[in-house]
Short mmCIF file of C-alpha atoms in Angstrom, two decimals:
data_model
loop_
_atom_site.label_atom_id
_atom_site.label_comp_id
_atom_site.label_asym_id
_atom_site.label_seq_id
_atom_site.Cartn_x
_atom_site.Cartn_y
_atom_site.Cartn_z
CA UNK A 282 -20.72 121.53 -22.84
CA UNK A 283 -18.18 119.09 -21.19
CA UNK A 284 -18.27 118.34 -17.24
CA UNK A 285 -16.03 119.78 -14.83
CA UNK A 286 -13.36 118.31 -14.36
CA UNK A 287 -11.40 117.84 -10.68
CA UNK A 288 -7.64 116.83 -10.67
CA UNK A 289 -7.31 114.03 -8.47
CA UNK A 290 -5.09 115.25 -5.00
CA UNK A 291 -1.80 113.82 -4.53
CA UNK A 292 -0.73 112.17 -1.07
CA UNK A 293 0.78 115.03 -0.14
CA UNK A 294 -2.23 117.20 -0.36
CA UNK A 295 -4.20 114.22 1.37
CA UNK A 296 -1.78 114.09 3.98
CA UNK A 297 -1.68 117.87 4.46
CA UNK A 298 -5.85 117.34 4.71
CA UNK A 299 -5.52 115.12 7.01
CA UNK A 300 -3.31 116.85 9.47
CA UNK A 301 -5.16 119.72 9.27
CA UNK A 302 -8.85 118.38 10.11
CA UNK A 303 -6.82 116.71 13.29
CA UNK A 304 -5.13 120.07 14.50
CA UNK A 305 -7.91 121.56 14.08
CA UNK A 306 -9.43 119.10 16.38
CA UNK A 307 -12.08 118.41 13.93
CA UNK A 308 -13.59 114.55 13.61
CA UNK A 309 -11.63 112.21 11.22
CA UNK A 310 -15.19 110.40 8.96
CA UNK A 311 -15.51 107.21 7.27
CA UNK A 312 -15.12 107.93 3.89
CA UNK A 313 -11.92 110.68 4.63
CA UNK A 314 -8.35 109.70 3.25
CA UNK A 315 -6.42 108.34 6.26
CA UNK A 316 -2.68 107.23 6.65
CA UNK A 317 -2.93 103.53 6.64
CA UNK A 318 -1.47 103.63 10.35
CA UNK A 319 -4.01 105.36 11.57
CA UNK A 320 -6.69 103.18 9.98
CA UNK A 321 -4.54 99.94 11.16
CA UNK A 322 -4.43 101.45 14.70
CA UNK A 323 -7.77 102.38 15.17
CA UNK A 324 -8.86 98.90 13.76
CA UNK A 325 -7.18 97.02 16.49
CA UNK A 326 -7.57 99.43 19.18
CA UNK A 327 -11.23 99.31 18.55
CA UNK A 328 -11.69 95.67 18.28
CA UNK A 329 -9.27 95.10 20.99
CA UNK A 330 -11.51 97.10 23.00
CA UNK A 331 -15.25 95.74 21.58
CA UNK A 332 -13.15 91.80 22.60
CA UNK A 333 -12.82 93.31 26.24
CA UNK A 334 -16.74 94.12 26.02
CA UNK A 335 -17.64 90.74 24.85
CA UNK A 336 -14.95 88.83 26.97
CA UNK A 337 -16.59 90.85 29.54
CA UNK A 338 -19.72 89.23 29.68
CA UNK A 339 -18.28 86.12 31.35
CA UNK A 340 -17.18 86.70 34.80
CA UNK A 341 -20.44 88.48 35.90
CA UNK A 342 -22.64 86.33 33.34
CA UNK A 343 -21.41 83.39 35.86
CA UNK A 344 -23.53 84.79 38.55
CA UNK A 345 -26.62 85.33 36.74
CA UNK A 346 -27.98 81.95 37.88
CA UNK A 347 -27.07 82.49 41.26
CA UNK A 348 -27.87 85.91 41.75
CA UNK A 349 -29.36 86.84 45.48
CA UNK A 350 -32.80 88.30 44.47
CA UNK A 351 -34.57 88.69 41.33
CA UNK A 352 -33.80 91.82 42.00
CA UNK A 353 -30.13 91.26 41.15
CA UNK A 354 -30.83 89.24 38.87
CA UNK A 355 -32.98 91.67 36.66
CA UNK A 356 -30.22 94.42 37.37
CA UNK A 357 -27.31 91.80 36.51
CA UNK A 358 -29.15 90.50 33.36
CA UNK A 359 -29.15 94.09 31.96
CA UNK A 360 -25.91 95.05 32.54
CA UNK A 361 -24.58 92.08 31.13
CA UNK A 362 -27.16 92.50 28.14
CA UNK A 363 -25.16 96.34 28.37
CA UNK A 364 -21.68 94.69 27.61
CA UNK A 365 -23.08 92.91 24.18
CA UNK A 366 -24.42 95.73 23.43
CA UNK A 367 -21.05 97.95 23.71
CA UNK A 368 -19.53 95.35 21.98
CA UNK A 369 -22.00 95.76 19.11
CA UNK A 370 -21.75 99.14 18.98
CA UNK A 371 -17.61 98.82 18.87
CA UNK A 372 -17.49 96.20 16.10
CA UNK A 373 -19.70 98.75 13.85
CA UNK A 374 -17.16 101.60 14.73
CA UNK A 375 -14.43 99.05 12.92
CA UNK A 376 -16.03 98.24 10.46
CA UNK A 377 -16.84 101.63 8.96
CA UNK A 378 -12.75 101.77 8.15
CA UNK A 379 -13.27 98.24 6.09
CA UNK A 380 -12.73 95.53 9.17
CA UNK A 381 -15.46 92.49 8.39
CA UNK A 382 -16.62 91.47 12.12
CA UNK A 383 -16.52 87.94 11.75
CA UNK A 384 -12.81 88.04 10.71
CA UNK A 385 -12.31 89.83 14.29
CA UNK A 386 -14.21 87.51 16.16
CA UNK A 387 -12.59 84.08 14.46
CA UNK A 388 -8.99 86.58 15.39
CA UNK A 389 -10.05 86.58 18.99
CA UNK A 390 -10.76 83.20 19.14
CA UNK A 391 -7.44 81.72 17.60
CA UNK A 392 -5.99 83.93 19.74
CA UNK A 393 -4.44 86.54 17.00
CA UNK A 394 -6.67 89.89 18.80
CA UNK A 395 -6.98 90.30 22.70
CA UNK A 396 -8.67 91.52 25.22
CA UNK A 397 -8.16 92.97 28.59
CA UNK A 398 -6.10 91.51 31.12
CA UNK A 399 -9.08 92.21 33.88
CA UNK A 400 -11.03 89.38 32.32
CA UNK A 401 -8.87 86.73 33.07
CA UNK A 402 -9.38 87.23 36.52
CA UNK A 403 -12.26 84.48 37.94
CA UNK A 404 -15.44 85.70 39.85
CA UNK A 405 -15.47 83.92 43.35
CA UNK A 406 -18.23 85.27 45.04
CA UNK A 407 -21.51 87.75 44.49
CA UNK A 408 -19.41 90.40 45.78
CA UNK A 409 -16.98 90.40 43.26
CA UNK A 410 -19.83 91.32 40.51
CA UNK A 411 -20.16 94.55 42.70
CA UNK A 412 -16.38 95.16 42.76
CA UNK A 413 -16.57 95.16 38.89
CA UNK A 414 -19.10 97.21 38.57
CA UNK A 415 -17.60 99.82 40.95
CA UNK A 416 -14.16 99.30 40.24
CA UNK A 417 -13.93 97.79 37.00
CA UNK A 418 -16.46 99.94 35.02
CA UNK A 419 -15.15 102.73 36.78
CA UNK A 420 -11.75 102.19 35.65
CA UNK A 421 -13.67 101.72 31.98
CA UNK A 422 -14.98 104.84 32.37
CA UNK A 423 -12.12 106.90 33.17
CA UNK A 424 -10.82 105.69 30.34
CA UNK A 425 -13.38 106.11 27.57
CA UNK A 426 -14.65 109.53 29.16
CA UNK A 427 -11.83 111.19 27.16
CA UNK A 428 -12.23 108.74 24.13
CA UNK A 429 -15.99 110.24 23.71
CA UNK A 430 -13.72 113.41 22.02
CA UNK A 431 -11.32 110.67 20.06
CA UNK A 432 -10.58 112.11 16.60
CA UNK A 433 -12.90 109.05 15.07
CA UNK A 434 -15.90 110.38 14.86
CA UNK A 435 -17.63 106.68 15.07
CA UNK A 436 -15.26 105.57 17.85
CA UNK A 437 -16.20 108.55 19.29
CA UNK A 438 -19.55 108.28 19.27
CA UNK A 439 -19.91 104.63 19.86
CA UNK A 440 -18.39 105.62 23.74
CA UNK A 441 -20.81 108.86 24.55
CA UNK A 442 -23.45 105.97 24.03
CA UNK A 443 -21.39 103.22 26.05
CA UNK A 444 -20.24 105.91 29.01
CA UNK A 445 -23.86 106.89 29.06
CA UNK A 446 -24.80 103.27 29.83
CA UNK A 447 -21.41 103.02 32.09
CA UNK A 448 -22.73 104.92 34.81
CA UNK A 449 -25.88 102.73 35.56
CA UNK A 450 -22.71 99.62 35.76
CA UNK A 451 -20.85 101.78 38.26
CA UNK A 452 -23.67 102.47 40.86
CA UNK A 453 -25.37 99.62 40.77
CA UNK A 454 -22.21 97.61 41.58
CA UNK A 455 -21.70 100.63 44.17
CA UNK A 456 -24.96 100.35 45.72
CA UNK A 457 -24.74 96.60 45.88
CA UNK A 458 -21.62 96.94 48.23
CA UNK A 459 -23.11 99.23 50.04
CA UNK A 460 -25.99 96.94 50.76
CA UNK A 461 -23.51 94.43 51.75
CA UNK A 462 -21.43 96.69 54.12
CA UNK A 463 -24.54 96.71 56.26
CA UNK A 464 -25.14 93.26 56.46
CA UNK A 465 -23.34 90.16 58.37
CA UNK A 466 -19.62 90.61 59.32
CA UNK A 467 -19.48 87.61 57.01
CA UNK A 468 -20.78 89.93 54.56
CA UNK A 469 -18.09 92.79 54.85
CA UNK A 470 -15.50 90.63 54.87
CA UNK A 471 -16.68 89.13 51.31
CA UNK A 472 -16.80 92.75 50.33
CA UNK A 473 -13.00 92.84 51.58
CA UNK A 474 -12.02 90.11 50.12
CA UNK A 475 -13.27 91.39 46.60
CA UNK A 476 -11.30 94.58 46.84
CA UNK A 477 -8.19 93.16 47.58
CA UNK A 478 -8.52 90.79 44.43
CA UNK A 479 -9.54 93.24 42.13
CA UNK A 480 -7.53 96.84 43.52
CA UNK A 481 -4.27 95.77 41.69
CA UNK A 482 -5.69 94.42 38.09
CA UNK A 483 -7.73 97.47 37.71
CA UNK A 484 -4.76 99.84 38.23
CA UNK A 485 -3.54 97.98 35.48
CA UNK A 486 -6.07 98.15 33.55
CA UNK A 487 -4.80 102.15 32.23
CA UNK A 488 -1.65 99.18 30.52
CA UNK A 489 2.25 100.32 30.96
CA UNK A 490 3.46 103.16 32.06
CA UNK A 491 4.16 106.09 30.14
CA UNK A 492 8.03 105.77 29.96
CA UNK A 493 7.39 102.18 28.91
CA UNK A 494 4.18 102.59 26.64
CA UNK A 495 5.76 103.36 22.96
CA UNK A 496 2.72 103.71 20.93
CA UNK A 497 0.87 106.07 23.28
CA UNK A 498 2.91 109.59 21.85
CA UNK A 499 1.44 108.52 17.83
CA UNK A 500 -1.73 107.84 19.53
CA UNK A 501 -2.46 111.19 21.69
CA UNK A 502 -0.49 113.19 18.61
CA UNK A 503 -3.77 111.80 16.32
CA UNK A 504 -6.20 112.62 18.60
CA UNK A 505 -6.98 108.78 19.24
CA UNK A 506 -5.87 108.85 22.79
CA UNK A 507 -6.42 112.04 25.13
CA UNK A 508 -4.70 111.47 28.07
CA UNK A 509 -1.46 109.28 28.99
CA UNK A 510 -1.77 105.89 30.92
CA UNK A 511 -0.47 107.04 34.11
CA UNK A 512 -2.31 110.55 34.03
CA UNK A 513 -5.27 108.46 33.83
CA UNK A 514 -4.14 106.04 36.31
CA UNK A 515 -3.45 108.77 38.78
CA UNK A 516 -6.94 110.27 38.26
CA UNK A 517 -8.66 106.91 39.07
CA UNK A 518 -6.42 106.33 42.48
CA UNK A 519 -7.96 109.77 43.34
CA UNK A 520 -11.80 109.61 42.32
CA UNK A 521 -11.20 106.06 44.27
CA UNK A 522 -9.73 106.46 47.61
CA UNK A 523 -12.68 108.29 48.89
CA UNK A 524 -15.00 105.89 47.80
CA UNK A 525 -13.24 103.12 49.30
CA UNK A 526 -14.00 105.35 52.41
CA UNK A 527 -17.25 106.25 52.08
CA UNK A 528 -17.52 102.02 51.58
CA UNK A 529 -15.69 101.32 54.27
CA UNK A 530 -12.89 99.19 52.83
CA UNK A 531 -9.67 99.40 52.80
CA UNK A 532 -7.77 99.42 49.84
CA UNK A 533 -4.95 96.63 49.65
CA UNK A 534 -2.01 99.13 49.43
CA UNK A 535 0.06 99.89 52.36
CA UNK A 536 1.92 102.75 50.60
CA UNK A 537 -1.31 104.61 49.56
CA UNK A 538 -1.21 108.11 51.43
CA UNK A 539 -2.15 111.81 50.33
CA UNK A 540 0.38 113.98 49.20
CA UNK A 541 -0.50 117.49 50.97
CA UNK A 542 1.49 119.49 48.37
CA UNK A 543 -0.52 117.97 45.25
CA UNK A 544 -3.57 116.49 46.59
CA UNK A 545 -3.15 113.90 45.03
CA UNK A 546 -2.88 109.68 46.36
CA UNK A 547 0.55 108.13 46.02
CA UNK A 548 0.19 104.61 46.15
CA UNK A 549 2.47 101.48 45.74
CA UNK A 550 4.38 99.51 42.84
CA UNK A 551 2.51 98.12 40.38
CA UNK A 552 3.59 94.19 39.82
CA UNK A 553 4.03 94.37 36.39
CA UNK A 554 5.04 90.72 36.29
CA UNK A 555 1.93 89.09 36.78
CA UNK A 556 0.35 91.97 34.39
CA UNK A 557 2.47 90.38 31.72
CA UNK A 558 2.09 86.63 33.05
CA UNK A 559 -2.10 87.12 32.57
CA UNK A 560 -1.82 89.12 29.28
CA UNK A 561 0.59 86.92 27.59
CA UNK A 562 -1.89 83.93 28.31
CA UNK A 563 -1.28 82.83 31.75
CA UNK A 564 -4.01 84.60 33.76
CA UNK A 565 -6.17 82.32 36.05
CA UNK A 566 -9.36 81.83 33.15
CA UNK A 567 -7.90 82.76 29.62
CA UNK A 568 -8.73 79.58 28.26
CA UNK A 569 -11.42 79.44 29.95
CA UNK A 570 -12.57 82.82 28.90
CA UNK A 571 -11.82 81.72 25.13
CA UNK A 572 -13.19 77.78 25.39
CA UNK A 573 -16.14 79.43 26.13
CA UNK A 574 -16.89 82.32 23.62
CA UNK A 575 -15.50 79.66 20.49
CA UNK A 576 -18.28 77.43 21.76
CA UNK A 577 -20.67 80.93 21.57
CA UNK A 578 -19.67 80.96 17.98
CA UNK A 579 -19.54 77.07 17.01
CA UNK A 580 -22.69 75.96 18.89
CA UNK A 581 -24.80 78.64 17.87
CA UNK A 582 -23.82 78.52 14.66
CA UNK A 583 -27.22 76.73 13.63
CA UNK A 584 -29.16 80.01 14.84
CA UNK A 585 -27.70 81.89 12.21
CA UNK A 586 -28.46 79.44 9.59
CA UNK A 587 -31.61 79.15 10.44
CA UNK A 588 -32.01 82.42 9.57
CA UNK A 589 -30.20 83.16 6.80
CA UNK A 590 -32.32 80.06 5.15
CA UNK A 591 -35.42 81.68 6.27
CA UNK A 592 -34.78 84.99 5.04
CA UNK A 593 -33.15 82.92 1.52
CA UNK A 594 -36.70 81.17 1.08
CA UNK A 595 -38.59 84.63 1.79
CA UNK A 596 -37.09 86.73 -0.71
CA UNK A 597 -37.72 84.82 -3.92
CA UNK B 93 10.37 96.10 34.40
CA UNK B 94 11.19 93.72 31.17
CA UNK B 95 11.53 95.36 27.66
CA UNK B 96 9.60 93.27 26.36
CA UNK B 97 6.40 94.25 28.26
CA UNK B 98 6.72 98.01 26.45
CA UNK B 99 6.38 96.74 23.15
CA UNK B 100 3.61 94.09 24.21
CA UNK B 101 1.33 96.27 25.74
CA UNK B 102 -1.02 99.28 25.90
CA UNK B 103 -3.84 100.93 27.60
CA UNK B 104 -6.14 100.97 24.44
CA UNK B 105 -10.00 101.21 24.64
CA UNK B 106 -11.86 101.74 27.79
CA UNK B 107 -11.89 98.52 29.32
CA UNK B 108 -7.89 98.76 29.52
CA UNK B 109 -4.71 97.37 28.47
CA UNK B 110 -3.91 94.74 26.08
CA UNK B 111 -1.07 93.68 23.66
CA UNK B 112 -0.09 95.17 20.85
CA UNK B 113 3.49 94.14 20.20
CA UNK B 114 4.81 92.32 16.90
CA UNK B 115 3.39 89.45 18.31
CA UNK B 116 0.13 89.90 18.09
CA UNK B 117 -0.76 89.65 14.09
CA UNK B 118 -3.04 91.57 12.52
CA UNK B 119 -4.36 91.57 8.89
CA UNK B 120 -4.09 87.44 8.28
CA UNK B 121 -6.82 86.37 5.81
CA UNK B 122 -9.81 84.74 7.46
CA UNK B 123 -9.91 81.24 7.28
CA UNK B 124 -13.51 80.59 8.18
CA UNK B 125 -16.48 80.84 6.15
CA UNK B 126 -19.81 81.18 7.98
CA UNK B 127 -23.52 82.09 6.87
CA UNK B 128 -23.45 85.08 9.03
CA UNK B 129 -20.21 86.83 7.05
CA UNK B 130 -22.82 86.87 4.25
CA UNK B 131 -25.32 88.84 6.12
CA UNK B 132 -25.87 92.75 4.63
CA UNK B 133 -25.21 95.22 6.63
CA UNK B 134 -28.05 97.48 7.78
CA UNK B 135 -27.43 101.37 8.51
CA UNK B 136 -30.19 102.08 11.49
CA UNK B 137 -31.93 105.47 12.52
CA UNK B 138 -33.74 106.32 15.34
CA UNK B 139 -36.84 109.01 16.17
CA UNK B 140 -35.69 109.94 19.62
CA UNK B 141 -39.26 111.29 20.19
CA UNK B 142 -42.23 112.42 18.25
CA UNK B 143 -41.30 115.92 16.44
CA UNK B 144 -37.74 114.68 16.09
CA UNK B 145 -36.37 113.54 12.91
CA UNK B 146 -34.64 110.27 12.39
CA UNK B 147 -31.16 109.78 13.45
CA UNK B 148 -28.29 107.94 12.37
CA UNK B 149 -27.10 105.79 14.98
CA UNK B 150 -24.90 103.31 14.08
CA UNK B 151 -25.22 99.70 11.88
CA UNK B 152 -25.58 96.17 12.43
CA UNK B 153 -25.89 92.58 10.32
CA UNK B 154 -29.13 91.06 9.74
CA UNK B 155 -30.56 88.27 7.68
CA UNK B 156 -33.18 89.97 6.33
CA UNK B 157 -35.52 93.56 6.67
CA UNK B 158 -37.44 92.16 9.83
CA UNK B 159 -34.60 90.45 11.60
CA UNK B 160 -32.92 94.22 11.34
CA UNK B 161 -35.59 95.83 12.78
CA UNK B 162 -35.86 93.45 15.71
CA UNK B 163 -32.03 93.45 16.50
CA UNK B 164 -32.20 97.19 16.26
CA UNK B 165 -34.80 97.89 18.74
CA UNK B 166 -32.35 95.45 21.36
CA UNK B 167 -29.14 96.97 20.42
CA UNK B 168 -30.51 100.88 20.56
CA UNK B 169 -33.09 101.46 22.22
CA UNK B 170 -32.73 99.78 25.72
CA UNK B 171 -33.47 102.59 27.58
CA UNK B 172 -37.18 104.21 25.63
CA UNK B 173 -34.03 106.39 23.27
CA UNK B 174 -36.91 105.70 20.64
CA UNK B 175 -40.43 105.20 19.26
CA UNK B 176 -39.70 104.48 15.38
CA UNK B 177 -36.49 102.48 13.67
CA UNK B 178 -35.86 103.11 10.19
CA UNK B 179 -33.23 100.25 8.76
CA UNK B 180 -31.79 100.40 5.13
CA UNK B 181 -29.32 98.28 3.79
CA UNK B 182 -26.12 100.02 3.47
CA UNK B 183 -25.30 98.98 -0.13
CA UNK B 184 -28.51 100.93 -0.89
CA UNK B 185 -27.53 104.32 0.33
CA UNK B 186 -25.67 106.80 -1.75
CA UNK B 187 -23.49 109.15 -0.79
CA UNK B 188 -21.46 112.40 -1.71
CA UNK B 189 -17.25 112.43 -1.58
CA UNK B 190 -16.72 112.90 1.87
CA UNK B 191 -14.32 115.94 1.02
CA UNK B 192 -15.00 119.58 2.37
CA UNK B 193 -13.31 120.71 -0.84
CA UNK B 194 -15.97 118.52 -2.65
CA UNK B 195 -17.08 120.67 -5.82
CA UNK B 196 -20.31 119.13 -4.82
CA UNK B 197 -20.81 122.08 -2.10
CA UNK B 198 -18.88 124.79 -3.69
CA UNK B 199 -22.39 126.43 -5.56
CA UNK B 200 -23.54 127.31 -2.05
CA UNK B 201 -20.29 128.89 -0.68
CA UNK B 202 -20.49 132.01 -2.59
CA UNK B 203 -24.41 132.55 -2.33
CA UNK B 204 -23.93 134.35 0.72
CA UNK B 205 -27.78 135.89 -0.40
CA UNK B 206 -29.46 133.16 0.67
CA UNK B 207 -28.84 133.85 4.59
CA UNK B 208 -30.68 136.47 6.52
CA UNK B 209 -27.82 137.61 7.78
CA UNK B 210 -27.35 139.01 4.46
CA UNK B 211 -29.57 141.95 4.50
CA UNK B 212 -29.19 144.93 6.92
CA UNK B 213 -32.71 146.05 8.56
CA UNK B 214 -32.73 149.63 10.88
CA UNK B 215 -32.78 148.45 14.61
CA UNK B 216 -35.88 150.36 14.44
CA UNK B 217 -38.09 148.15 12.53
CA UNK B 218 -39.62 145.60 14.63
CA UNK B 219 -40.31 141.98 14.27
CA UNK B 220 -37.87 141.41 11.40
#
C-alpha cells in the first residue's frame, strides 16, 4: 500500500491562501506561507517597536533613585520592570517569523534599527515621569489598541497582553499629576512645564501624515495596521483635551479649539522639522539613550556567561 | 514638509514613529558572537488558575531548564496570571503543517457522525 501523496502548491496557490485568510480577516500563524514583504515588514515593525519598549526604560528609569516616596518608587520600579517586559514579549513575536534577537539588539545598537523619536527627549523633573505615563503611554495605547486585531496572530497577541499592562502606566502617571495639581504652586507649574515639553513629541508619536506616510496603504491593506496615522492622531487630540481639563493644564497649542460641526479638536501645525532633526539622530539624548543600552549589553555580558557555563557544567 | 521625511518615517508599533526609509538597513549579517545567541529557546505555558489547562503564552531564551522557569514566572506572571509554568524547549516540540488544507485534518471533515448535532431527537423527549 503506498502513502498518499500531496502535490506540493505553487506560489500562486500560496499567494491566493494567503490573501484569502487576510480578507477574511482571519490571523496570519507562524508556520503559514507569507510574501517575503510581509514577513520583512512585520520583522522591523515589530522590533522597531520592542527597541521603543526597551529604549523606553531610560528616561523614567532615571528617576527611580530619586523617586518622592517609596511609594513612587515601588509604582515606578514596576512600570519600568512593565517596559522590559513588553519588550520581551515583542522580540518573541519576531522571532517566530525567523529574526534571532541578539542580531536585533547588536542592529539597535550600531544604529542599523530604531526606536521612537519620544525617547530622545530627556526627563527633567519627577513630573515629567507622570507626563509619560499619561501622555506617552496613552499615545502607546491608542496606537496598539487597534494592533491587538493586527493580522499576526503573535504580534497580536503580544499587545492584548502589553495594552492590558498599559492602562496601570496611564493612571498611575494620571494620578500622580493629579496629586501634584493639589500641591505647591511650585508644584503645578512643574506639572506645566512637563506638558508643554512633551504635548508636541507625542502628537508625533502616530509618525507622518497620511499624505506623506507611503508604506501605511500596504500596511492597513494586510491587516498589519488598522487605522491611518492621522485618524489616530485625531482620536488622541480628542480623548486628550478633556483630560488636560479635568488636570487643569493647559495644553501648549494656541490653535486647539472644538469644531461644533464634528466634535472633534482642531489643533495647530505639527513641526515636522525637529521630528526629523530627533529621528535622524539629533534629538537631545540619542547617544545618550544608545551609550547606555551598548553598555547594558557589553557590561553585563559576564552574567550571561556565567550562566551559560553553569548550565554547560550541569548537563554532562 | 521635506520629501525626504515620507520615505524616512512611519508610525509603526505602539510606542510611535520611527524610520523606515532606504536608509535604515535591514537584513546585514550579525557581526557579533555572544554566549547568549547560543541559548535554546524555551516555548512557556501558563495554568491561569486551578481547573484551567495550560496555556501557550509566548517564548523566551534561557541557559538551562531552571533558569527558564525563573525568567518565566518574571516575564508572565507579574500580575498572579498563574500558579504553574510548564517550559519546553522549542526544538523539542513537534508540530503538524500549519495548512487548513493539511490532509492531516481531512479524516474528520466528513465524519459529520461524531457531533451531536448529528442526530435529530423529538422536542418532546427531555434531558437529551
Amino acid at each position: 500500500m503506498s502513502a498518499p501523496t500531496v502535490a506540493r502548491p505553487t506560489e500562486d496557490e500560496l499567494q491566493a491562501q494567503f490573501d484569502a485568510t487576510i480578507a477574511a480577516d482571519h490571523r496570519i500563524e507562524p508556520r503559514d506561507w507569507m510574501p517575503e514583504a510581509y514577513r520583512k515588514g512585520l520583522v522591523r515593525q515589530i522590533a522597531q517597536h520592542a527597541h521603543s519598549e526597551i529604549i523606553g526604560m531610560q528616561p523614567e528609569g532615571d528617576w527611580l533613585l530619586a523617586a518622592p516616596s517609596l511609594r513612587r518608587k515601588a509604582v515606578l520600579l514596576a512600570k519600568v520592570q512593565d517596559e522590559a517586559g513588553h519588550g520581551m514579549y515583542l522580540y518573541s513575536a519576531a522571532e517566530t517569523l525567523g529574526a534571532d534577537r541578539a542580531d536585533l539588539t547588536d542592529k539597535l545598537i550600531e544604529g542599523r534599527q530604531k526606536y521612537s523619536s519620544i525617547f530622545n527627549y530627556p526627563t527633567l523633573t519627577y513630573a515629567d515621569c507622570g507626563v509619560i505615563g499619561w501622555l506617552v503611554d496613552g499615545a502607546a495605547i491608542c496606537n496598539q489598541v487597534p494592533l491587538c486585531r493586527s493580522s499576526y496572530g503573535p504580534y497580536a497577541r503580544a499587545m492584548i497582553r502589553v495594552c492590558k499592562e498599559e492602562s496601570f502606566h496611564q493612571r498611575q502617571g494620571y494620578e500622580l499629576l493629579m496629586t501634584m495639581m493639589r500641591g505647591t504652586a511650585e508644584q503645578r507649574a512643574m506639572v506645566q512645564d512637563a506638558v508643554d515639553r512633551w504635548w508636541w513629541p507625542s502628537l508625533m508619536m502616530f509618525g507622518p501624515p497620511d499624505d506623506d506616510s507611503p508604506n501605511s496603504a500596504q500596511s492597513m491593506a494586510w491587516g498589519v495596521k488598522r487605522h491611518s496615522n492621522d485618524e489616530l492622531r485625531q482620536r488622541y487630540v480628542d480623548m486628550s483635551v478633556p483630560q488636560a481639563e479635568a488636570l487643569g493644564v493647559t495644553l501648549p497649542d494656541p490653535e486647539l479649539a472644538l469644531d461644533e460641526a464634528t466634535g472633534r479638536y482642531r489643533f495647530g501645525a505639527i513641526d515636522w522639522a525637529e521630528f526629523k532633526q530627533v529621528i535622524s539622530g539629533n534629538g537631545p539624548c540619542n547617544e545618550e539613550r544608545i551609550t547606555r543600552r551598548r553598555a547594558a549589553r557589553d557590561d553585563n555580558a559576564w552574567v550571561t556567561e556565567a550562566a551559560t557555563a553553569y548550565a554547560d557544567k550541569h548537563a554532562s | 514638509m521635506s520629501e525626504t521625511t515620507a520615505a524616512e518615517t512611519t508610525a509603526e508599533g505602539g510606542h510611535g514613529a520611527v524610520p523606515t526609509g532606504p536608509e535604515i538597513p535591514s537584513g546585514a549579517e550579525p557581526t557579533r558572537a555572544t554566549a547568549r545567541r547560543d541559548w535554546p529557546l524555551y516555548e512557556c505555558f501558563v495554568r491561569g488558575k486551578r481547573g484551567l489547562n495550560h496555556v501557550h503564552v509566548g517564548s523566551l531564551h534561557a541557559p538551562d531548564d531552571e533558569m527558564a522557569v525563573h525568567a518565566a514566572r518574571d516575564l508572565f506572571t507579574r500580575r498572579n496570571e498563574g500558579v504553574s509554568i510548564w517550559v519546553v524547549r522549542a526544538s523539542d516540540i513537534t508540530a503538524s503543517s500549519p495548512d487548513e488544507k493539511d490532509p492531516m485534518f481531512a479524516p474528520a471533515g466528513d465524519k459529520v457522525y461524531r457531533h451531536p448535532t448529528f442526530y435529530e431527537i423529538p422536542e418532546n423527549v427531555p434531558h437529551i
